[in-house]
Amino acid sequence: MQLSMVNFQTSIRKKIISGYFIVLVMIIGFSLFAFIEMEYMERKILAGEVINEFFDVTLEMRRFEKNYFLYSVEEDADENLKYQKKATELFINNTGAFSDYTAAEISEKLQKYKLMMISYRLSKREETDAQREHSRNQIRSLGKEITSNAEKISQKERETLREVLSNSRRILIISILTLTILGLLVGQVLSKIVVRPLKQLQDSLRLISEGGFEQIVINSKDAEVVSLANAFNNMLRERELRRRHLIQSEKLASLGTLLSGVAHELNNPLSNISSSCQILIEEIEDSDIDYKKELLSNIDDQTNRARNIVRSLLEFSKDRIFKKDIVRLRELLEETIRFIRGQLPSNVKIHLDIAGDITIHADKQRIQQVFLNLIKNAADAIDGDGVISITAGTLMPPDRCMNNIEHCFMQNDRCFSIASAVDIIVSDTGTGMSDEILKSIFDPFFTTKEVGKGSGLGLFIVHEIIEEHGGCITVSSDPGKGTAFMMRLPAEQQ
């Protein structure tokens, strides 16, 4: 018979209830202990009162004994007898109070004292003075023993009571400290058990708020936390799906721009091929073999050129997974500019200032989409003659920027965590933007273009792709003078 494991799932509510239950048990235990201790103290106090009363009764008994021996008044003998009886009753009715002492000895002495007093009263007239004095001395001696014993018992009981009070005070302090420490330990354990997964969830949400798309993984079996993590993971999957759809739709828009540029680019090699073919057809009978080879070589070169243009277009349009490689930045931008040149106004010039050995670690297709959008936006922002400048360098110094690039990036910690990075600036001499527009420039569906001329997704997609590469982007603009988009991308695998 195969046993199946049951996946036991806890919950924060159960843990909190368990914590309250543990604290409640500790409080009840402490209260019960305090109650028992108070009961014991009450018994000791009552016993002390009985013993003190017994001692006082013996003193009164001795006082009337002394008076009777001095004055021979029978009322004093009666009072002595009354206090004897009261002492005996106290002793008999409260044997528990005398349980720690020599109870049998005290009882025997009281009984003997009583008999001796009765015997003295009955025979005092028949005895001589010497015999009476002898009897009185025996009674005094026995009474003194009883009083001394009662005093010792009373004193010992008071010492015991003081000791009990001292122990109770000490136990109370230790109990309070123990209860406090146990309470703190229970609170600490509950804090670790309950707060830790919530802290992990908070850290995961903070990473998501900074642009991360990692699934939330929390080491917890609490039903509430698991449910919350699953809900956030579902939201992240939906967000990632929508983000990809947005990127794909923007890529299709960029593809339309590329097609126009490709048509213009393909026109030149196709014209050269056509011209060379026409010449070959007309001069097929000519014996100049070298000239024919030159024409055929030109056809081959132009065919390869057209093939490369089509390959680049197909590579851009292909839907593939995100994959970063080492990309030569200047070659990538030259290819991008070649595609888009046919869409740029003739009065807009592009100035490229990038060394040939600068590389970035990026997905070529997506980073090319970034530059397509930025160059197209820069061209749209220029009225009349203007220049689009693209510069790049390894952690460029501030004098290469429109503004201090370190100041522009200072709000983004990610920019300073890249070990090896390349700074890229795409600037224009266009109309620029106000501070109000700059605040929303990367928001989805935000556009300053007329209705139907812009979706408001271009710069949002740019920002998403840069973040996806582990880089950062910021913008600086001066109304009437132009705008600069500044990017920092990893130069190697992080």
XYZ file of C-alpha atoms in Angstrom:
494
model
C 0.000 0.000 0.000
C 1.500 3.311 -1.117
C 1.345 6.205 1.305
C 0.667 9.680 -0.066
C 2.186 12.793 1.482
C -0.271 15.499 2.462
C 0.924 19.030 1.772
C 0.170 20.781 5.028
C -0.483 24.467 4.454
C -0.413 26.880 7.333
C -1.783 30.395 7.515
C -0.806 33.661 9.168
C -4.116 33.657 11.044
C -3.362 30.234 12.565
C 0.132 31.343 13.580
C -1.159 34.492 15.243
C -3.860 32.480 17.056
C -1.179 29.988 18.151
C 0.947 32.864 19.444
C -1.982 34.292 21.373
C -2.724 30.817 22.757
C 0.881 30.367 23.951
C 0.854 33.794 25.604
C -2.545 33.003 27.164
C -1.236 29.690 28.536
C 1.760 31.504 30.033
C -0.497 34.121 31.632
C -2.846 31.465 33.009
C 0.123 29.465 34.336
C 1.600 32.543 35.977
C -1.789 33.504 37.427
C -2.309 29.978 38.783
C 1.144 30.000 40.341
C 0.496 33.448 41.860
C -2.881 32.226 43.174
C -1.291 29.168 44.851
C 1.428 31.361 46.320
C -1.140 33.816 47.662
C -3.148 30.943 49.145
C -0.046 29.686 50.921
C 0.740 33.179 52.218
C -2.837 33.566 53.456
C -2.578 30.281 55.385
C 0.711 31.368 56.921
C -0.733 34.746 57.936
C -3.790 33.092 59.529
C -1.526 30.626 61.325
C 0.592 33.519 62.563
C -2.497 35.258 63.910
C -3.554 32.086 65.778
C -0.071 31.600 67.238
C 0.115 35.259 68.291
C -3.302 34.964 69.914
C -2.174 31.756 71.657
C 0.882 33.590 72.967
C -1.273 36.490 74.221
C -3.659 34.032 75.933
C -0.771 32.329 77.749
C 0.448 35.720 78.940
C -3.023 36.515 80.336
C -3.139 33.073 81.918
C 0.184 33.754 83.671
C -0.967 37.240 84.753
C -4.028 35.864 86.606
C -1.866 33.041 87.967
C 0.470 35.656 89.517
C -2.469 37.649 90.947
C -4.018 34.547 92.441
C -0.770 33.527 94.133
C -0.285 37.051 95.509
C -3.805 37.882 96.649
C -5.512 34.459 96.807
C -8.629 35.884 95.142
C -10.768 33.131 93.647
C -11.901 35.323 90.738
C -8.282 35.430 89.590
C -8.158 31.638 89.724
C -11.357 31.506 87.686
C -9.892 33.891 85.096
C -6.757 31.788 84.982
C -8.862 28.725 84.345
C -10.818 30.536 81.640
C -7.630 31.457 79.787
C -6.322 27.906 80.234
C -9.450 26.669 78.519
C -9.159 29.273 75.740
C -5.506 28.338 75.117
C -6.447 24.664 74.966
C -9.315 25.378 72.528
C -7.046 27.511 70.325
C -4.545 24.703 70.239
C -7.104 21.970 69.545
C -9.094 23.958 66.938
C -5.989 25.096 65.020
C -3.719 22.093 65.095
C -2.633 22.931 61.494
C -1.095 26.176 62.682
C 1.054 24.231 65.176
C 1.861 21.368 62.799
C 5.463 22.506 62.374
C 6.117 22.560 66.123
C 6.126 20.132 69.073
C 2.350 20.076 69.349
C 2.197 17.007 71.624
C 4.583 18.590 74.133
C 2.558 21.833 74.279
C -0.703 19.923 74.697
C 0.797 17.805 77.477
C 2.129 20.846 79.319
C -1.222 22.665 79.090
C -3.018 19.645 80.492
C -0.458 19.242 83.270
C -0.668 22.980 84.094
C -4.433 22.749 84.373
C -4.279 19.744 86.717
C -1.655 21.390 88.873
C -3.739 24.580 89.254
C -6.855 22.593 90.177
C -4.877 20.525 92.646
C -3.402 23.653 94.201
C -6.836 25.269 94.664
C -8.274 22.149 96.292
C -5.409 21.436 98.687
C -4.004 24.832 99.567
C -5.831 25.009 102.929
C -4.548 21.587 103.986
C -0.906 22.191 102.978
C 1.728 23.981 104.954
C 3.265 27.206 103.730
C 6.312 25.350 102.548
C 4.199 22.859 100.576
C 2.118 25.642 99.022
C 5.274 27.533 98.059
C 6.652 24.390 96.498
C 3.429 23.863 94.491
C 3.417 27.502 93.388
C 7.015 27.218 92.215
C 6.181 24.122 90.170
C 3.172 25.880 88.618
C 5.215 29.026 87.889
C 7.971 26.953 86.306
C 5.524 25.035 84.091
C 3.665 28.241 83.161
C 6.933 29.878 82.258
C 7.795 26.944 79.993
C 4.413 27.209 78.272
C 4.817 30.972 77.788
C 8.398 30.607 76.558
C 7.351 27.916 74.100
C 4.489 30.093 72.852
C 6.846 33.070 72.475
C 9.372 30.970 70.562
C 6.646 29.606 68.313
C 5.320 33.135 67.691
C 8.799 34.476 66.911
C 9.602 31.557 64.638
C 6.295 31.995 62.820
C 7.042 35.681 62.237
C 10.458 34.779 60.813
C 8.843 32.145 58.618
C 6.297 34.685 57.387
C 9.019 37.211 56.578
C 10.911 34.526 54.709
C 7.759 33.552 52.800
C 7.151 37.188 51.861
C 10.760 37.581 50.741
C 10.589 34.376 48.674
C 7.256 35.400 47.210
C 8.681 38.782 46.211
C 11.689 37.101 44.628
C 9.561 34.505 42.860
C 7.213 37.237 41.642
C 10.100 39.222 40.152
C 11.589 36.095 38.538
C 8.167 35.097 37.207
C 7.571 38.544 35.701
C 11.029 38.518 34.089
C 10.490 34.972 32.817
C 7.054 35.850 31.455
C 8.485 38.963 29.790
C 11.370 37.030 28.214
C 9.047 34.246 27.038
C 6.665 36.861 25.649
C 9.525 38.521 23.768
C 10.702 35.150 22.456
C 7.202 34.246 21.290
C 6.889 37.681 19.688
C 10.282 37.283 17.998
C 9.397 33.834 16.693
C 6.029 35.080 15.450
C 7.762 38.072 13.887
C 10.165 35.823 12.005
C 7.447 33.381 10.997
C 4.874 35.998 9.988
C 6.844 39.125 9.076
C 9.676 37.447 7.119
C 7.505 36.296 4.169
C 5.788 39.697 4.163
C 9.233 41.360 4.075
C 10.218 39.113 1.149
C 6.995 40.092 -0.577
C 7.743 43.770 0.061
C 11.261 43.414 -1.402
C 9.884 41.622 -4.462
C 7.278 44.342 -5.005
C 9.975 47.007 -4.658
C 11.971 45.302 -7.437
C 8.824 45.179 -9.559
C 8.205 48.882 -8.945
C 11.734 49.540 -10.217
C 10.942 47.800 -13.481
C 11.791 44.174 -12.732
C 9.716 41.346 -14.215
C 10.974 38.466 -12.073
C 8.345 36.139 -10.674
C 7.801 36.459 -6.924
C 9.251 33.468 -5.068
C 8.578 33.442 -1.307
C 9.697 30.679 1.033
C 6.419 30.413 2.895
C 3.551 27.939 3.174
C 1.104 30.457 4.614
C -2.134 30.377 2.649
C -2.489 34.175 2.622
C 1.085 34.785 1.442
C 0.942 32.029 -1.187
C -2.369 33.369 -2.491
C -1.024 36.925 -2.609
C 2.187 35.817 -4.350
C 0.184 33.837 -6.916
C -2.045 36.850 -7.573
C 0.986 39.093 -8.119
C 2.662 36.477 -10.340
C -0.495 36.256 -12.448
C -0.506 40.041 -12.683
C 3.169 39.996 -13.717
C 2.508 37.398 -16.404
C -0.374 39.487 -17.723
C 1.787 42.612 -17.584
C 4.618 40.886 -19.442
C 2.182 39.624 -22.080
C 0.728 43.098 -22.610
C 4.200 44.600 -22.677
C 5.245 42.200 -25.416
C 2.123 43.030 -27.378
C 2.947 46.735 -27.082
C 6.523 46.138 -28.184
C 5.306 44.014 -31.091
C 2.790 46.651 -32.192
C 5.429 49.366 -32.001
C 7.841 47.151 -33.898
C 5.280 46.727 -36.646
C 4.984 50.508 -36.830
C 8.777 50.763 -37.034
C 8.734 48.038 -39.669
C 6.502 50.228 -41.825
C 9.077 52.989 -41.542
C 11.831 50.545 -42.417
C 9.984 49.293 -45.483
C 9.939 52.760 -46.950
C 13.652 53.102 -46.301
C 14.353 49.633 -47.666
C 12.433 50.405 -50.840
C 14.638 53.450 -51.318
C 17.793 51.487 -50.476
C 16.878 48.604 -52.806
C 16.238 50.981 -55.686
C 19.967 51.779 -56.104
C 21.336 48.214 -56.344
C 18.395 47.140 -58.531
C 19.024 50.089 -60.867
C 22.707 49.169 -61.095
C 21.848 45.531 -61.778
C 19.340 46.558 -64.452
C 21.817 48.907 -66.124
C 24.568 46.286 -66.171
C 22.162 43.711 -67.630
C 21.059 46.132 -70.384
C 24.662 46.808 -71.325
C 25.434 43.087 -71.435
C 22.416 42.403 -73.634
C 23.387 45.156 -76.072
C 27.048 44.188 -76.188
C 26.763 40.419 -75.868
C 28.594 39.955 -79.166
C 31.417 42.265 -78.150
C 34.755 40.548 -77.662
C 35.818 42.676 -74.654
C 35.792 39.883 -72.062
C 37.282 42.033 -69.269
C 34.520 44.609 -69.584
C 31.867 41.895 -69.442
C 33.486 40.427 -66.331
C 33.443 43.868 -64.741
C 29.705 44.208 -65.463
C 28.994 40.731 -64.063
C 31.081 41.505 -60.966
C 29.073 44.722 -60.482
C 25.833 42.706 -60.781
C 27.138 40.273 -58.140
C 28.129 43.105 -55.762
C 24.786 44.838 -56.120
C 22.961 41.531 -55.651
C 24.849 40.934 -52.390
C 24.049 44.478 -51.298
C 20.328 43.912 -51.943
C 20.519 40.537 -50.154
C 22.073 42.167 -47.092
C 19.360 44.821 -47.024
C 16.617 42.195 -47.215
C 18.398 40.035 -44.572
C 18.559 42.985 -42.187
C 14.870 43.679 -42.755
C 13.951 40.050 -42.160
C 16.099 39.943 -39.034
C 14.355 43.023 -37.650
C 10.860 41.764 -38.461
C 11.425 38.239 -37.120
C 9.682 37.522 -33.794
C 12.288 35.845 -31.592
C 13.184 35.514 -27.948
C 15.204 38.159 -26.161
C 18.900 37.374 -26.574
C 21.838 39.666 -25.899
C 25.077 39.522 -27.859
C 28.122 41.726 -28.292
C 27.066 44.321 -30.902
C 29.302 46.900 -32.595
C 27.518 50.147 -31.940
C 28.691 52.140 -34.966
C 27.791 49.363 -37.459
C 24.355 49.020 -35.843
C 23.661 52.760 -36.100
C 24.942 53.002 -39.692
C 22.570 50.208 -40.685
C 19.683 51.890 -38.816
C 20.391 55.262 -40.430
C 20.563 53.618 -43.845
C 17.102 52.155 -43.337
C 15.515 55.381 -42.127
C 17.353 57.884 -44.336
C 14.628 57.795 -46.992
C 12.071 58.912 -44.342
C 14.094 61.879 -43.111
C 13.613 65.385 -44.538
C 16.463 66.496 -46.795
C 17.214 69.449 -44.498
C 17.917 67.172 -41.479
C 21.480 65.929 -41.223
C 22.720 63.093 -39.024
C 26.120 63.423 -37.393
C 27.620 60.186 -36.054
C 30.533 60.447 -33.612
C 31.198 56.887 -32.426
C 34.472 54.968 -32.496
C 34.403 51.730 -34.466
C 35.587 49.571 -31.563
C 32.799 50.505 -29.125
C 30.516 47.556 -28.381
C 27.447 47.017 -26.246
C 25.878 43.850 -24.842
C 22.382 43.960 -26.295
C 19.651 42.324 -28.346
C 20.358 43.778 -31.795
C 16.748 43.792 -32.984
C 15.327 45.557 -29.918
C 18.135 48.070 -29.455
C 17.795 48.949 -33.150
C 14.127 49.668 -32.503
C 15.232 52.106 -29.761
C 17.444 54.065 -32.160
C 14.775 54.016 -34.893
C 12.253 55.614 -32.526
C 14.708 58.183 -31.155
C 16.001 59.273 -34.579
C 12.464 59.467 -36.005
C 11.286 61.549 -32.997
C 14.321 63.818 -33.290
C 13.594 64.402 -36.977
C 9.929 65.186 -36.231
C 11.017 67.757 -33.609
C 13.117 69.759 -36.128
C 11.470 72.587 -38.085
C 13.574 73.606 -41.056
C 17.286 72.865 -41.103
C 18.651 70.855 -38.225
C 21.146 68.276 -37.041
C 20.726 64.986 -35.192
C 23.909 64.114 -33.323
C 24.658 60.639 -32.012
C 27.687 60.319 -29.778
C 28.933 57.492 -27.578
C 31.792 56.731 -25.274
C 32.775 54.646 -22.263
C 31.321 56.490 -19.249
C 31.452 59.818 -21.075
C 32.698 62.873 -19.151
C 30.182 65.651 -18.414
C 31.522 68.035 -21.116
C 30.326 65.619 -23.801
C 26.722 66.005 -22.647
C 24.153 68.712 -23.132
C 23.946 68.678 -19.313
C 25.892 66.802 -16.663
C 25.073 63.173 -17.441
C 25.993 62.025 -13.931
C 23.476 64.509 -12.556
C 20.872 63.233 -14.996
C 21.441 59.641 -13.908
C 21.804 60.305 -10.195
C 18.173 59.394 -9.493
C 18.707 55.867 -10.849
C 20.930 53.580 -8.766
C 21.031 51.034 -11.554
C 23.157 53.403 -13.653
C 25.928 53.288 -11.071
C 25.831 49.514 -10.577
C 26.956 48.749 -14.152
C 30.601 47.659 -13.987
C 31.417 48.403 -17.644
C 29.064 50.708 -19.515
C 28.700 52.810 -22.647
C 27.028 56.235 -22.591
C 25.064 57.107 -25.710
C 23.504 60.500 -26.468
C 20.977 61.173 -29.222
C 20.479 64.947 -29.428
C 18.756 67.266 -31.861
C 18.486 70.964 -32.590
C 14.700 70.889 -32.556
C 12.068 72.848 -30.670
C 12.745 71.206 -27.306
C 10.213 70.411 -24.583
C 8.968 72.041 -21.399
C 9.483 70.582 -17.940
C 5.819 69.552 -17.734
C 6.149 67.459 -20.897
C 9.434 65.947 -19.719
C 7.729 64.581 -16.591
C 5.429 62.406 -18.707
C 7.680 61.740 -21.692
C 8.057 57.997 -20.964
C 4.428 57.409 -19.937
C 2.427 55.061 -22.181
C 0.047 56.716 -24.658
C 1.473 60.172 -23.924
C 2.110 62.151 -27.099
C 2.425 65.776 -28.168
C 1.656 64.974 -31.814
C -1.652 65.572 -33.506
C -4.378 62.925 -33.309
C -3.623 60.102 -35.740
C 0.076 60.944 -36.065
C 1.397 59.252 -32.945
C 0.364 56.409 -30.626
C 2.253 57.642 -27.579
C 3.993 54.286 -27.239
C 7.320 55.014 -28.935
C 9.248 56.455 -25.998
C 7.474 54.147 -23.553
C 8.771 51.177 -25.566
C 12.226 52.792 -25.687
C 12.248 53.046 -21.902
C 11.029 49.445 -21.528
C 13.722 48.065 -23.862
C 16.519 49.996 -22.119
C 15.312 48.755 -18.719
C 15.086 45.236 -20.147
C 18.778 45.469 -21.059
C 19.710 46.436 -17.506
C 20.497 50.006 -18.542
C 18.921 53.367 -17.918
C 17.736 56.338 -19.938
C 16.993 59.945 -19.142
C 16.177 63.077 -21.125
C 17.205 66.705 -20.976
C 15.616 69.465 -23.011
C 15.836 73.214 -23.455
C 12.800 74.796 -25.175
C 13.858 76.398 -28.446
C 17.301 74.768 -28.420
C 16.783 71.024 -28.595
C 16.524 67.755 -26.739
C 19.027 65.080 -25.715
C 18.237 61.480 -24.800
C 21.028 59.985 -22.715
C 21.415 56.222 -22.301
C 23.801 54.012 -20.360
C 24.012 50.406 -21.558
C 26.174 47.497 -20.367
C 29.296 47.017 -22.492
C 29.617 43.396 -21.427
C 27.590 40.647 -19.808
C 26.596 41.598 -16.240
